[in-house]
Amino acid sequence: MTRHFLRDDDLTPAEQREVLTMALQMRSDRFAQRPFEGPQAVAVIFDKHSTRTRVSFSAGIAELGGYPLVIDAASSQMGRGESIADTARVLERMVSAVVWRTFGHDRLEEMAAHSHVPVVNALTDSFHPCQILADLACIADARGGVAALSGLDLAYVGDGANNMAHSYLLGGATAGMHVRVGTPEGYLPNADVIARATQIAEETGGSVTVTHSHDEAVRAADVIATDTWVSMGDEGEKEAREQAFGAFQVSDRSLELAAPGAHVIHCLPAYRGKEITASVIDGEQSLVWLEAEYRLHAQKALLTWLVAQ
Ligand code: CP
Ligand code: NVA
């Protein structure tokens, strides 16, 4: 059966370790895998803005021997109302995989339901699982390997209801991490996602905590993560969000509370002085540029793994 990657928990813990291990190998031997030799095309479709996702998938598919077919959805017939199902039925006859960044997660599920080639989530309103794979691979690289992930304390502070929060919960729990989300009232993660992450954590030895305290979230954390307070689609709430999230900024004080030598990650784009201070993101404990580079390696590993199933 065709395997898709729509949510972080679409990979079992063992499968996630396999993909992450391959991602680290990809970094040291960049052209070792050529699953799209031909070149076979992979569609990379965008309903929302992107820099890293567009570039990392494009470069990555080319490095895998393939042809990245980057499509601005608004200029395709989907932009004029052609159904997702019909689009999937056409794409699967011509491309080896479909990567899509869109709004509602149900749209991606519909594409996957009608596709016999792997469909990959390049970000929806609900999840950003390729980013978490990259984050986990980056942390593993910085800490001596994939086995080092299990048991780490990962604190995510900021918008607890956004795609990154949900993916840290599911992906972090899958990796056996102790995931703590610090977020103000009114921005709690989706209850089903918390329940699923808790269930996964019970299997992997990790844990899940959601708190309204920044300090409780980051205290003794090995890794601190944050994300923009205003995700794509939330622009109309900018002022209210900046007020609500003020106490959840990642600053030098966050690092004082965290474990010595804690690492800081941010999926980018970052807004210095808002969710993170310049001193932290540009400081010695920040991994953000290696993290961005890992988008390339992790997605190449994921695509290679998916088409081999
Ligand atoms: N982190 C991330 O997904 O970046 P882009 O929005 O630039 O793709
Ligand atoms: N939460 C952010 C992530 C951007 C990569 C957004 O959805 O805009």
Coordinates of C-alpha atoms and ligand atoms in Angstrom, one line a residue:
M1 CA 0.0 0.0 0.0
T2 CA 1.2 3.5 -0.8
R3 CA 2.7 5.2 2.2
H4 CA 1.9 8.9 2.8
F5 CA 3.4 11.3 5.3
L6 CA 0.6 13.6 6.4
R7 CA 1.3 13.7 10.2
D8 CA 4.3 13.0 12.3
D9 CA 2.7 9.8 13.7
D10 CA 2.4 8.4 10.2
L11 CA 5.9 7.0 11.0
T12 CA 6.3 4.5 13.8
P13 CA 9.1 5.1 16.3
A14 CA 11.3 2.5 14.4
E15 CA 10.4 4.0 11.0
Q16 CA 11.2 7.5 12.3
R17 CA 14.6 6.3 13.6
E18 CA 15.3 4.8 10.1
V19 CA 14.5 8.0 8.3
L20 CA 16.5 10.1 10.8
T21 CA 19.5 7.8 10.5
M22 CA 19.3 8.1 6.7
A23 CA 19.1 11.9 7.0
L24 CA 22.3 12.1 9.0
Q25 CA 24.0 9.8 6.4
M26 CA 22.6 12.0 3.6
R27 CA 24.4 15.0 5.1
S28 CA 27.8 13.2 4.9
D29 CA 27.2 11.6 1.5
R30 CA 24.9 13.9 -0.3
F31 CA 24.6 12.1 -3.6
A32 CA 24.5 8.5 -2.4
Q33 CA 20.8 7.9 -3.1
R34 CA 19.2 8.3 -6.6
P35 CA 15.6 7.0 -6.2
F36 CA 14.2 9.4 -8.8
E37 CA 16.9 8.6 -11.5
G38 CA 15.4 9.1 -14.9
P39 CA 14.7 11.9 -14.0
Q40 CA 11.3 11.1 -12.5
A41 CA 9.2 14.2 -11.6
V42 CA 7.9 15.0 -8.1
A43 CA 5.2 17.7 -7.8
V44 CA 5.8 20.3 -5.1
I45 CA 2.6 22.4 -4.8
F46 CA 2.2 25.6 -2.8
D47 CA -1.0 27.3 -1.6
K48 CA 1.0 29.4 0.9
H49 CA 4.3 31.3 0.9
S50 CA 7.6 29.4 1.4
T51 CA 11.3 29.9 1.2
R52 CA 13.0 26.8 2.9
T53 CA 10.4 24.2 1.9
R54 CA 10.4 25.3 -1.7
V55 CA 14.2 25.4 -2.0
S56 CA 14.9 22.2 0.1
F57 CA 12.4 20.1 -1.8
S58 CA 13.6 21.5 -5.2
A59 CA 17.3 21.0 -4.5
G60 CA 16.6 17.7 -2.7
I61 CA 14.6 16.1 -5.5
A62 CA 17.2 17.2 -8.0
E63 CA 20.0 15.7 -5.8
L64 CA 18.0 12.4 -5.7
G65 CA 18.2 12.3 -9.5
G66 CA 14.7 13.6 -10.1
Y67 CA 12.9 16.7 -11.5
P68 CA 11.1 19.0 -9.1
L69 CA 7.9 20.3 -10.6
V70 CA 7.1 23.3 -8.5
I71 CA 3.5 24.4 -8.9
D72 CA 1.9 27.6 -7.5
A73 CA -1.6 26.2 -6.8
A74 CA -3.4 29.4 -7.5
S75 CA -2.1 29.3 -11.1
S76 CA -3.1 25.7 -11.6
Q77 CA -6.7 24.6 -12.4
M78 CA -7.1 23.9 -8.6
G79 CA -7.1 27.7 -8.4
R80 CA -10.2 27.7 -10.6
G81 CA -12.0 25.0 -8.7
E82 CA -10.8 21.7 -10.2
S83 CA -11.3 19.1 -7.4
I84 CA -8.5 17.8 -5.3
A85 CA -9.5 14.2 -6.2
D86 CA -9.3 14.9 -10.0
T87 CA -6.0 16.7 -9.5
A88 CA -4.6 13.6 -7.7
R89 CA -5.8 11.2 -10.4
V90 CA -3.9 13.2 -13.0
L91 CA -0.8 13.8 -11.0
E92 CA -0.2 10.2 -10.0
R93 CA 0.1 9.2 -13.7
M94 CA 3.0 11.6 -14.2
V95 CA 4.9 12.1 -11.0
S96 CA 6.5 9.8 -8.4
A97 CA 5.3 11.7 -5.4
V98 CA 3.3 14.8 -4.5
V99 CA 4.4 17.3 -1.9
W100 CA 1.8 19.9 -0.9
R101 CA 1.7 23.0 1.4
T102 CA -1.9 24.0 1.9
F103 CA -4.4 25.3 4.5
G104 CA -6.9 22.8 5.9
H105 CA -5.4 19.4 6.7
D106 CA -8.5 17.7 5.2
R107 CA -7.4 18.9 1.8
L108 CA -4.2 17.0 2.1
E109 CA -6.0 13.9 3.4
E110 CA -8.3 14.1 0.3
M111 CA -5.3 14.2 -2.0
A112 CA -3.8 11.2 -0.3
A113 CA -7.0 9.3 -0.4
H114 CA -7.0 9.6 -4.2
S115 CA -3.3 9.1 -4.8
H116 CA -1.3 5.9 -5.5
V117 CA 1.9 7.8 -5.2
P118 CA 3.2 9.1 -1.8
V119 CA 1.7 12.4 -0.6
V120 CA 3.9 14.5 1.7
N121 CA 2.7 17.3 4.0
A122 CA 4.8 20.4 3.3
L123 CA 2.8 22.2 6.0
T124 CA -0.9 22.5 6.7
D125 CA -2.8 24.6 9.3
S126 CA -2.5 21.6 11.6
F127 CA 0.9 20.0 11.2
H128 CA 4.4 20.6 9.8
P129 CA 5.9 17.1 10.0
C130 CA 8.8 17.6 7.6
Q131 CA 10.0 20.4 9.7
I132 CA 10.0 18.2 12.8
L133 CA 11.9 15.5 11.0
A134 CA 14.6 18.1 10.1
D135 CA 14.6 19.4 13.7
L136 CA 15.0 15.9 15.2
A137 CA 17.8 15.1 12.7
C138 CA 19.6 18.4 13.5
I139 CA 19.4 17.8 17.3
A140 CA 20.6 14.2 16.7
D141 CA 23.5 15.4 14.7
A142 CA 24.4 18.0 17.4
R143 CA 24.2 15.5 20.2
G144 CA 26.0 12.5 18.8
G145 CA 23.4 10.5 16.9
V146 CA 19.8 9.4 16.6
A147 CA 19.9 7.3 19.8
A148 CA 20.6 10.5 21.8
L149 CA 17.1 11.8 21.1
S150 CA 15.2 9.5 23.4
G151 CA 14.8 10.9 26.9
L152 CA 15.7 14.5 25.9
D153 CA 13.5 17.3 27.4
L154 CA 12.1 19.4 24.5
A155 CA 10.3 22.6 25.4
Y156 CA 8.2 24.4 22.8
V157 CA 7.0 27.9 23.9
G158 CA 4.6 30.1 22.0
D159 CA 1.5 29.3 20.0
G160 CA 0.3 26.0 21.4
A161 CA -2.5 25.7 18.9
N162 CA -0.4 25.9 15.7
N163 CA 1.1 23.4 13.3
M164 CA 4.5 23.4 14.9
A165 CA 3.1 22.8 18.4
H166 CA 1.1 19.8 17.1
S167 CA 4.0 18.4 15.2
Y168 CA 6.4 18.7 18.2
L169 CA 3.9 16.9 20.3
L170 CA 3.5 13.9 17.9
G171 CA 7.0 13.8 16.5
G172 CA 8.8 14.5 19.8
A173 CA 6.7 11.8 21.5
T174 CA 7.5 9.4 18.7
A175 CA 11.2 10.0 19.3
G176 CA 10.8 9.2 23.0
M177 CA 11.2 12.8 24.2
H178 CA 9.7 14.6 27.1
V179 CA 7.7 17.3 25.2
R180 CA 6.6 20.3 27.2
V181 CA 4.4 23.0 25.5
G182 CA 4.2 26.4 27.2
T183 CA 1.4 28.5 25.9
P184 CA -1.1 31.1 27.2
E185 CA -4.7 30.4 27.9
G186 CA -6.8 30.2 24.7
Y187 CA -4.0 28.7 22.7
L188 CA -4.0 25.1 23.9
P189 CA -3.1 22.4 21.4
N190 CA -5.9 20.3 19.9
A191 CA -7.1 17.8 22.5
D192 CA -7.0 14.9 20.1
V193 CA -3.4 15.6 19.3
I194 CA -2.5 15.8 23.0
A195 CA -4.2 12.5 23.6
R196 CA -2.5 10.8 20.7
A197 CA 1.0 12.2 21.7
T198 CA 0.4 11.0 25.2
Q199 CA -0.5 7.5 23.9
I200 CA 2.7 7.4 21.8
A201 CA 4.8 8.7 24.7
E202 CA 3.6 5.8 26.8
E203 CA 5.0 3.4 24.2
T204 CA 8.3 5.2 23.7
G205 CA 9.1 6.2 27.3
G206 CA 8.6 9.9 26.6
S207 CA 6.0 12.2 28.1
V208 CA 3.7 15.1 27.3
T209 CA 3.1 18.2 29.4
V210 CA 1.1 21.3 28.5
T211 CA 1.4 24.3 30.8
H212 CA 0.5 28.0 30.9
S213 CA 3.9 28.8 32.4
H214 CA 6.9 29.7 30.2
D215 CA 9.2 28.9 33.2
E216 CA 7.8 25.5 33.8
A217 CA 8.1 24.6 30.2
V218 CA 11.7 25.6 29.7
R219 CA 13.1 24.7 33.2
A220 CA 15.9 22.1 32.7
A221 CA 15.0 21.7 29.0
D222 CA 17.7 20.2 26.7
V223 CA 16.1 21.9 23.7
I224 CA 14.0 25.0 23.5
A225 CA 11.9 25.5 20.4
T226 CA 9.7 28.4 19.3
D227 CA 7.9 29.6 16.2
T228 CA 6.3 32.8 15.0
W229 CA 3.3 34.1 17.0
V230 CA 1.5 34.9 13.8
S231 CA 1.2 31.9 11.5
M232 CA 0.2 32.1 7.8
G233 CA -3.5 32.8 7.9
D234 CA -3.4 34.5 11.4
E235 CA -2.3 37.9 10.2
G236 CA -5.7 39.5 11.2
E237 CA -5.0 38.7 14.9
K238 CA -1.4 40.1 15.0
E239 CA -1.9 42.6 17.8
A240 CA -3.9 40.4 20.0
R241 CA -1.4 37.6 19.6
E242 CA 1.6 39.8 20.3
Q243 CA 0.0 40.7 23.6
A244 CA -1.0 37.2 24.5
F245 CA 2.4 35.7 23.8
G246 CA 4.6 38.4 25.3
A247 CA 5.5 36.3 28.4
F248 CA 6.5 33.3 26.2
Q249 CA 9.4 35.0 24.4
V250 CA 12.6 32.9 24.2
S251 CA 15.3 35.1 25.7
D252 CA 18.5 34.9 27.7
R253 CA 16.4 34.2 30.7
S254 CA 14.9 31.1 29.1
L255 CA 18.4 29.8 28.6
E256 CA 19.3 30.5 32.2
L257 CA 16.4 28.3 33.3
A258 CA 17.2 25.6 30.7
A259 CA 19.8 22.8 31.1
P260 CA 23.4 24.0 30.7
G261 CA 24.3 23.9 27.0
A262 CA 20.7 23.7 25.9
H263 CA 20.1 24.0 22.2
V264 CA 17.6 26.5 20.6
I265 CA 15.7 25.7 17.5
H266 CA 13.3 27.7 15.4
C267 CA 11.7 26.6 12.1
L268 CA 12.1 30.1 10.6
P269 CA 11.1 32.6 9.4
A270 CA 11.9 34.3 12.8
Y271 CA 10.9 37.7 14.1
R272 CA 13.6 38.9 16.4
G273 CA 12.3 40.8 19.4
K274 CA 9.0 39.0 19.2
E275 CA 9.0 35.2 19.8
I276 CA 12.8 35.1 20.2
T277 CA 15.5 37.7 21.0
A278 CA 18.4 38.4 18.6
S279 CA 20.8 37.4 21.4
V280 CA 19.4 33.9 21.5
I281 CA 18.8 33.2 17.8
D282 CA 22.1 34.6 16.9
G283 CA 23.9 33.2 19.9
E284 CA 26.1 30.2 20.5
Q285 CA 23.3 27.8 21.6
S286 CA 21.2 28.4 18.5
L287 CA 21.1 25.6 15.9
V288 CA 18.8 27.4 13.5
W289 CA 21.0 27.4 10.4
L290 CA 21.9 23.7 10.7
E291 CA 18.2 23.1 11.4
A292 CA 17.3 24.8 8.1
E293 CA 20.0 22.8 6.2
Y294 CA 18.5 19.6 7.6
R295 CA 15.2 20.3 5.8
L296 CA 17.2 19.2 2.7
H297 CA 18.7 16.0 4.2
A298 CA 15.6 15.0 6.2
Q299 CA 13.2 15.4 3.2
K300 CA 15.6 13.5 0.9
A301 CA 15.7 10.7 3.4
L302 CA 11.9 10.7 3.8
L303 CA 11.3 10.7 0.0
T304 CA 13.8 7.9 -0.5
W305 CA 12.2 5.9 2.3
L306 CA 8.6 6.5 1.1
V307 CA 9.2 5.4 -2.5
A308 CA 11.0 2.3 -1.3
Q309 CA 7.9 1.0 0.7
Ligands
CP1 N1 10.3 26.5 8.0 C1 9.6 26.6 6.9 O1 8.8 25.8 6.5 O2 10.0 27.7 6.1 P1 9.3 28.2 4.8 O3 7.9 28.7 5.2 O4 10.2 29.3 4.3 O5 9.2 27.0 3.8
NVA2 N1 3.6 28.2 12.1 C1 4.2 28.8 10.9 C2 5.3 28.0 10.4 C3 6.0 28.6 9.2 C4 7.0 27.7 8.6 C5 3.1 29.1 9.9 O1 2.2 28.2 9.7 O2 3.1 30.1 9.3

